[in-house]
Short mmCIF file of N, CA and C in Angstrom, two decimals:
data_model
loop_
_atom_site.label_atom_id
_atom_site.label_comp_id
_atom_site.label_asym_id
_atom_site.label_seq_id
_atom_site.Cartn_x
_atom_site.Cartn_y
_atom_site.Cartn_z
N UNK Y 299 154.68 125.09 108.54
CA UNK Y 299 154.98 123.98 109.33
C UNK Y 299 153.76 123.26 109.07
N UNK Y 300 154.21 121.90 108.66
CA UNK Y 300 153.24 121.02 107.87
C UNK Y 300 152.53 120.03 109.31
N UNK Y 301 151.25 119.97 108.66
CA UNK Y 301 150.38 119.08 109.17
C UNK Y 301 150.87 117.66 109.56
N UNK Y 302 150.76 116.99 110.73
CA UNK Y 302 150.96 115.95 111.06
C UNK Y 302 149.79 114.94 111.17
N UNK Y 303 149.50 113.64 111.06
CA UNK Y 303 148.99 112.79 112.00
C UNK Y 303 149.07 113.02 113.26
N UNK Y 304 147.54 113.40 113.85
CA UNK Y 304 147.63 113.25 115.72
C UNK Y 304 148.01 114.68 116.08
N UNK Y 305 148.62 115.84 114.97
CA UNK Y 305 148.59 116.61 115.54
C UNK Y 305 147.67 117.48 116.07
N UNK Y 306 147.63 118.68 117.15
CA UNK Y 306 146.78 119.15 117.95
C UNK Y 306 145.81 120.11 116.82
N UNK Y 307 144.77 120.45 117.25
CA UNK Y 307 144.04 121.36 116.00
C UNK Y 307 144.12 122.61 116.63
N UNK Y 308 144.05 123.71 115.93
CA UNK Y 308 144.07 125.10 116.82
C UNK Y 308 142.91 125.93 116.10
N UNK Y 309 142.17 125.49 117.19
CA UNK Y 309 140.49 125.92 117.10
C UNK Y 309 140.41 127.77 116.13
N UNK Y 310 141.35 128.08 116.36
CA UNK Y 310 141.23 129.44 115.61
C UNK Y 310 141.41 129.60 114.15
N UNK Y 311 141.58 128.31 113.59
CA UNK Y 311 142.12 128.01 112.37
C UNK Y 311 140.95 127.11 111.31
N UNK Y 312 140.15 126.44 112.44
CA UNK Y 312 139.03 125.81 112.14
C UNK Y 312 137.66 126.43 111.68
N UNK Y 313 137.70 125.94 110.73
CA UNK Y 313 135.67 126.60 110.24
C UNK Y 313 134.93 127.00 111.17
N UNK Y 314 134.17 127.39 110.89
CA UNK Y 314 132.87 128.30 111.43
C UNK Y 314 131.47 128.02 110.65
N UNK Y 315 130.48 127.85 110.93
CA UNK Y 315 128.85 128.51 110.60
C UNK Y 315 128.48 129.52 111.45
N UNK Y 316 128.82 130.53 110.53
CA UNK Y 316 127.84 131.63 111.09
C UNK Y 316 126.42 131.84 110.58
N UNK Y 317 125.50 131.54 110.92
CA UNK Y 317 123.85 131.64 110.37
C UNK Y 317 124.49 131.20 108.50
N UNK Y 318 124.29 131.95 107.69
CA UNK Y 318 123.98 131.25 106.32
C UNK Y 318 125.70 131.32 105.71
N UNK Y 319 126.70 131.84 106.61
CA UNK Y 319 127.91 131.90 105.88
C UNK Y 319 129.26 131.16 106.57
N UNK Y 320 129.53 130.59 106.05
CA UNK Y 320 130.48 129.54 106.11
C UNK Y 320 132.22 129.78 106.24
N UNK Y 321 132.70 130.22 107.44
CA UNK Y 321 133.96 130.91 107.38
C UNK Y 321 134.59 129.75 107.24
N UNK Y 322 135.85 129.99 106.52
CA UNK Y 322 136.83 129.10 106.74
C UNK Y 322 137.80 129.02 107.71
N UNK Y 323 137.71 129.81 108.75
CA UNK Y 323 138.69 130.34 110.35
C UNK Y 323 137.99 131.08 110.86
N UNK Y 324 138.36 131.28 111.84
CA UNK Y 324 137.81 132.30 112.75
C UNK Y 324 138.57 133.53 112.90
N UNK Y 325 139.30 133.96 112.36
CA UNK Y 325 140.10 134.96 112.45
C UNK Y 325 139.71 136.16 111.44
N UNK Y 326 139.03 137.02 112.24
CA UNK Y 326 137.78 138.04 111.93
C UNK Y 326 138.64 139.81 111.48
N UNK Y 327 139.02 140.29 110.52
CA UNK Y 327 139.61 141.47 110.45
C UNK Y 327 138.22 142.19 110.83
N UNK Y 328 138.76 143.53 112.16
CA UNK Y 328 137.57 143.92 112.93
C UNK Y 328 137.66 145.12 112.67
N UNK Y 329 136.52 146.23 112.09
CA UNK Y 329 136.13 147.58 111.77
C UNK Y 329 136.96 148.32 112.90
N UNK Y 330 137.95 149.06 111.36
CA UNK Y 330 139.04 149.73 112.29
C UNK Y 330 138.65 151.08 111.41
N UNK Y 331 138.38 152.19 112.03
CA UNK Y 331 138.52 153.80 111.57
C UNK Y 331 139.66 154.36 111.07
N UNK Y 332 139.63 154.54 109.83
CA UNK Y 332 140.57 154.88 109.02
C UNK Y 332 140.63 156.03 108.51
N UNK Y 333 139.85 157.01 108.51
CA UNK Y 333 139.92 158.47 108.44
C UNK Y 333 140.33 158.76 107.30
N UNK Y 334 140.29 158.28 105.96
CA UNK Y 334 140.60 158.43 104.44
C UNK Y 334 139.94 158.31 103.61
N UNK Y 335 138.61 158.37 104.02
CA UNK Y 335 137.19 158.50 103.07
C UNK Y 335 137.62 160.19 102.88
N UNK Y 336 137.72 160.71 102.05
CA UNK Y 336 137.79 162.40 102.11
C UNK Y 336 135.88 162.67 101.37
N UNK Y 337 135.72 163.80 102.07
CA UNK Y 337 134.25 163.92 101.95
C UNK Y 337 133.08 162.87 101.93
N UNK Y 338 133.89 161.88 103.08
CA UNK Y 338 132.74 160.65 103.17
C UNK Y 338 132.80 159.82 102.12
N UNK Y 339 133.44 159.87 101.62
CA UNK Y 339 133.24 158.79 100.15
C UNK Y 339 134.48 157.89 100.32
N UNK Y 340 133.98 156.68 100.14
CA UNK Y 340 135.26 155.91 100.08
C UNK Y 340 136.06 155.51 98.89
N UNK Y 341 137.57 155.60 99.28
CA UNK Y 341 138.72 156.18 98.04
C UNK Y 341 138.89 154.73 97.56
N UNK Y 342 139.61 154.94 96.10
CA UNK Y 342 139.95 153.87 95.37
C UNK Y 342 141.19 153.12 96.26
N UNK Y 343 142.05 153.97 96.77
CA UNK Y 343 142.61 152.81 97.54
C UNK Y 343 142.36 151.85 98.77
N UNK Y 344 141.14 151.88 99.27
CA UNK Y 344 140.56 151.11 99.92
C UNK Y 344 140.12 149.95 99.70
N UNK Y 345 140.15 149.44 97.97
CA UNK Y 345 139.45 148.73 97.13
C UNK Y 345 141.20 147.68 97.63
N UNK Y 346 142.24 148.19 97.52
CA UNK Y 346 143.78 147.11 97.82
C UNK Y 346 143.83 146.76 99.05
N UNK Y 347 143.04 147.87 100.00
CA UNK Y 347 143.51 147.78 101.57
C UNK Y 347 142.45 146.53 101.92
N UNK Y 348 141.16 146.59 101.58
CA UNK Y 348 140.59 145.38 101.88
C UNK Y 348 140.89 144.38 101.10
N UNK Y 349 141.07 143.97 100.24
CA UNK Y 349 141.38 142.84 99.09
C UNK Y 349 142.97 142.27 99.45
N UNK Y 350 143.27 143.04 99.71
CA UNK Y 350 144.60 142.38 100.63
C UNK Y 350 144.66 141.49 102.01
N UNK Y 351 143.46 141.98 102.79
CA UNK Y 351 143.05 141.30 103.86
C UNK Y 351 142.32 140.28 103.74
N UNK Y 352 141.43 140.16 102.54
CA UNK Y 352 140.43 138.87 102.47
C UNK Y 352 140.96 137.58 102.22
N UNK Y 353 140.44 136.93 102.65
CA UNK Y 353 140.74 135.47 102.38
C UNK Y 353 139.68 134.64 101.84
N UNK Y 354 139.87 133.10 101.50
CA UNK Y 354 138.94 132.79 101.07
C UNK Y 354 137.82 132.09 102.45
N UNK Y 355 136.83 132.48 102.49
CA UNK Y 355 135.76 132.20 103.83
C UNK Y 355 136.21 132.82 104.95
N UNK Y 356 137.23 133.98 104.74
CA UNK Y 356 137.38 135.13 105.97
C UNK Y 356 136.66 135.94 105.83
N UNK Y 357 136.32 136.54 107.15
CA UNK Y 357 135.11 137.87 107.63
C UNK Y 357 135.95 138.93 107.40
N UNK Y 358 135.58 139.81 107.08
CA UNK Y 358 135.85 141.33 107.22
C UNK Y 358 134.84 142.32 107.27
N UNK Y 359 135.21 143.15 108.20
CA UNK Y 359 133.86 144.07 108.72
C UNK Y 359 134.89 145.74 108.49
N UNK Y 360 133.61 146.29 107.65
CA UNK Y 360 134.49 147.54 107.12
C UNK Y 360 134.28 148.57 108.69
N UNK Y 361 135.14 149.18 107.93
CA UNK Y 361 134.87 150.68 109.20
C UNK Y 361 133.61 151.49 109.47
N UNK Y 362 133.65 151.59 110.59
CA UNK Y 362 132.08 152.39 110.63
C UNK Y 362 131.94 153.37 109.38
N UNK Y 363 130.58 153.21 108.93
CA UNK Y 363 130.19 153.90 107.65
C UNK Y 363 129.09 154.62 108.28
N UNK Y 364 128.78 155.89 108.18
CA UNK Y 364 127.76 156.49 108.71
C UNK Y 364 126.72 156.42 107.92
N UNK Y 365 125.47 156.29 108.20
CA UNK Y 365 124.15 156.39 107.83
C UNK Y 365 123.52 157.69 107.09
N UNK Y 366 124.30 158.51 107.94
CA UNK Y 366 123.49 160.12 107.45
C UNK Y 366 124.48 161.06 107.67
N UNK Y 367 124.41 162.24 107.16
CA UNK Y 367 125.18 163.27 107.09
C UNK Y 367 125.54 163.80 108.32
N UNK Y 368 124.60 163.54 109.20
CA UNK Y 368 124.36 163.92 110.78
C UNK Y 368 125.44 162.93 111.70
N UNK Y 369 125.64 161.72 111.33
CA UNK Y 369 125.93 160.58 111.82
C UNK Y 369 127.52 160.98 112.05
N UNK Y 370 127.99 161.86 111.75
CA UNK Y 370 129.42 161.10 112.01
C UNK Y 370 130.16 161.80 113.26
N UNK Y 371 130.92 161.19 113.55
CA UNK Y 371 131.40 161.28 114.73
C UNK Y 371 133.18 161.92 114.53
N UNK Y 372 134.01 161.58 113.42
CA UNK Y 372 135.12 161.65 112.87
C UNK Y 372 135.25 162.65 111.88
N UNK Y 373 136.33 162.78 111.54
CA UNK Y 373 136.21 163.29 109.85
C UNK Y 373 136.56 162.17 108.51
N UNK Y 374 136.37 162.13 107.74
CA UNK Y 374 136.41 161.54 106.70
C UNK Y 374 136.40 160.22 106.70
N UNK Y 375 135.44 160.01 107.41
CA UNK Y 375 135.16 158.54 107.29
C UNK Y 375 134.14 158.12 106.49
N UNK Y 376 133.60 157.33 106.27
CA UNK Y 376 132.96 156.85 104.69
C UNK Y 376 131.29 156.68 105.10
N UNK Y 377 130.59 157.09 104.41
CA UNK Y 377 129.07 157.23 104.53
C UNK Y 377 129.10 155.80 103.69
N UNK Y 378 127.29 155.93 103.83
CA UNK Y 378 126.31 155.11 103.06
C UNK Y 378 125.03 155.70 102.22
N UNK Y 379 124.75 157.09 102.76
CA UNK Y 379 123.88 157.48 102.42
C UNK Y 379 123.17 158.19 101.00
N UNK Y 380 124.15 158.22 100.29
CA UNK Y 380 124.33 159.13 99.49
C UNK Y 380 124.35 158.11 97.77
N UNK Y 381 124.04 157.95 96.60
CA UNK Y 381 124.30 157.70 95.89
C UNK Y 381 126.01 157.02 95.44
N UNK Y 382 126.81 158.47 95.57
CA UNK Y 382 127.97 158.62 95.43
C UNK Y 382 128.98 157.63 96.07
N UNK Y 383 128.57 157.27 97.67
CA UNK Y 383 128.92 156.83 98.57
C UNK Y 383 128.76 155.47 98.12
N UNK Y 384 127.53 154.84 97.68
CA UNK Y 384 127.03 153.31 97.42
C UNK Y 384 128.05 153.07 96.31
N UNK Y 385 128.13 153.93 95.42
CA UNK Y 385 128.78 153.37 93.97
C UNK Y 385 130.37 153.36 94.54
N UNK Y 386 130.75 153.89 95.36
CA UNK Y 386 132.18 153.78 95.76
C UNK Y 386 132.45 152.57 96.44
N UNK Y 387 130.96 152.52 97.37
CA UNK Y 387 131.61 150.97 97.90
C UNK Y 387 131.59 149.48 96.97
N UNK Y 388 131.22 150.13 95.81
CA UNK Y 388 130.64 148.65 95.13
C UNK Y 388 132.13 147.78 94.36
N UNK Y 389 133.23 148.83 94.37
CA UNK Y 389 134.30 147.87 93.37
C UNK Y 389 135.34 147.53 94.96
N UNK Y 390 135.00 147.77 95.73
CA UNK Y 390 135.65 147.38 97.15
C UNK Y 390 135.13 146.36 97.70
N UNK Y 391 133.75 146.43 97.93
CA UNK Y 391 132.70 144.95 98.07
C UNK Y 391 133.34 143.95 96.81
N UNK Y 392 133.21 144.08 95.69
CA UNK Y 392 133.80 143.44 94.63
C UNK Y 392 134.90 142.84 95.08
N UNK Y 393 135.96 143.28 95.04
CA UNK Y 393 137.22 142.68 94.96
C UNK Y 393 137.72 142.06 96.45
N UNK Y 394 136.94 142.32 97.43
CA UNK Y 394 137.09 141.39 98.90
C UNK Y 394 136.19 139.83 98.08
N UNK Y 395 135.05 140.00 97.75
CA UNK Y 395 134.10 138.78 96.95
C UNK Y 395 135.03 137.73 96.36
N UNK Y 396 136.16 138.89 94.94
CA UNK Y 396 136.60 138.31 94.49
C UNK Y 396 137.69 137.22 94.87
N UNK Y 397 138.48 137.69 95.85
CA UNK Y 397 139.26 137.00 96.82
C UNK Y 397 138.54 135.90 97.96
N UNK Y 398 137.13 135.85 97.84
CA UNK Y 398 136.46 134.70 98.63
C UNK Y 398 136.16 135.23 99.86
N UNK Y 399 135.97 136.45 100.18
CA UNK Y 399 135.74 136.88 101.42
C UNK Y 399 134.23 137.07 102.05
N UNK Y 400 134.17 137.34 102.94
CA UNK Y 400 132.64 137.77 103.44
C UNK Y 400 132.84 139.29 103.71
N UNK Y 401 131.79 140.10 103.58
CA UNK Y 401 132.30 141.75 103.85
C UNK Y 401 130.86 141.99 104.39
N UNK Y 402 131.14 142.43 105.39
CA UNK Y 402 129.80 142.82 106.46
C UNK Y 402 130.10 144.29 106.62
N UNK Y 403 128.93 145.31 106.36
CA UNK Y 403 129.20 146.80 106.44
C UNK Y 403 128.77 146.97 108.11
N UNK Y 404 129.60 147.96 109.04
CA UNK Y 404 129.36 148.24 110.15
C UNK Y 404 128.75 149.82 109.95
N UNK Y 405 127.40 149.59 109.95
CA UNK Y 405 126.55 150.98 109.66
C UNK Y 405 126.83 151.69 111.19
N UNK Y 406 126.82 153.23 111.05
CA UNK Y 406 127.43 153.70 112.29
C UNK Y 406 126.80 155.29 112.20
N UNK Y 407 126.30 155.84 114.01
CA UNK Y 407 125.53 156.51 113.95
C UNK Y 407 125.90 157.25 115.25
N UNK Y 408 126.54 158.33 115.76
CA UNK Y 408 127.17 158.68 116.96
C UNK Y 408 126.68 159.26 117.75
N UNK Y 409 125.31 159.52 117.31
CA UNK Y 409 124.51 159.64 118.69
C UNK Y 409 124.80 161.32 118.88
N UNK Y 410 124.96 161.82 119.74
CA UNK Y 410 124.93 163.14 120.14
C UNK Y 410 126.03 163.83 120.27
N UNK Y 411 126.79 162.81 119.75
CA UNK Y 411 128.80 163.53 119.95
C UNK Y 411 128.69 163.97 118.50
N UNK Y 412 127.91 163.70 117.74
CA UNK Y 412 127.89 163.87 116.10
C UNK Y 412 128.27 165.39 116.23
N UNK Y 413 129.65 165.17 114.66
CA UNK Y 413 129.94 166.28 114.04
C UNK Y 413 129.34 167.33 113.44
N UNK Y 414 128.04 166.90 113.38
CA UNK Y 414 127.29 167.73 112.37
C UNK Y 414 127.43 168.99 112.35
N UNK Y 415 127.63 170.04 111.80
CA UNK Y 415 127.55 171.09 112.09
C UNK Y 415 128.79 171.79 112.61
N UNK Y 416 129.95 171.47 112.44
CA UNK Y 416 131.18 171.73 113.22
C UNK Y 416 131.97 172.14 112.21
N UNK Y 417 132.78 173.11 112.03
CA UNK Y 417 133.81 173.57 111.45
C UNK Y 417 134.61 173.48 111.99
#
């Protein structure tokens, strides 16, 4: 649909300044628990998943990312407490940034409902 003079502005599609971040629109990818990070390590397929959803100036929030091995509430969710996990996130974040996206990590600890120690 071509923009015309006098056309109504759609607020959802207007830019927004969020602190130091300049968003090009107000549509945000919310955190979605995907249960595809085997052994709590983000997998290479997440590069494609997140980069396909990144837009220039768009905000993406990563799926719930555990802060320790005792933080887990669901199996196969990503973590960020080991060097291996941090290194696995780097190409994912780089791919989002290459598409102009802004990427937040949703850090997570489920508290008393943790599955730590359960088999």
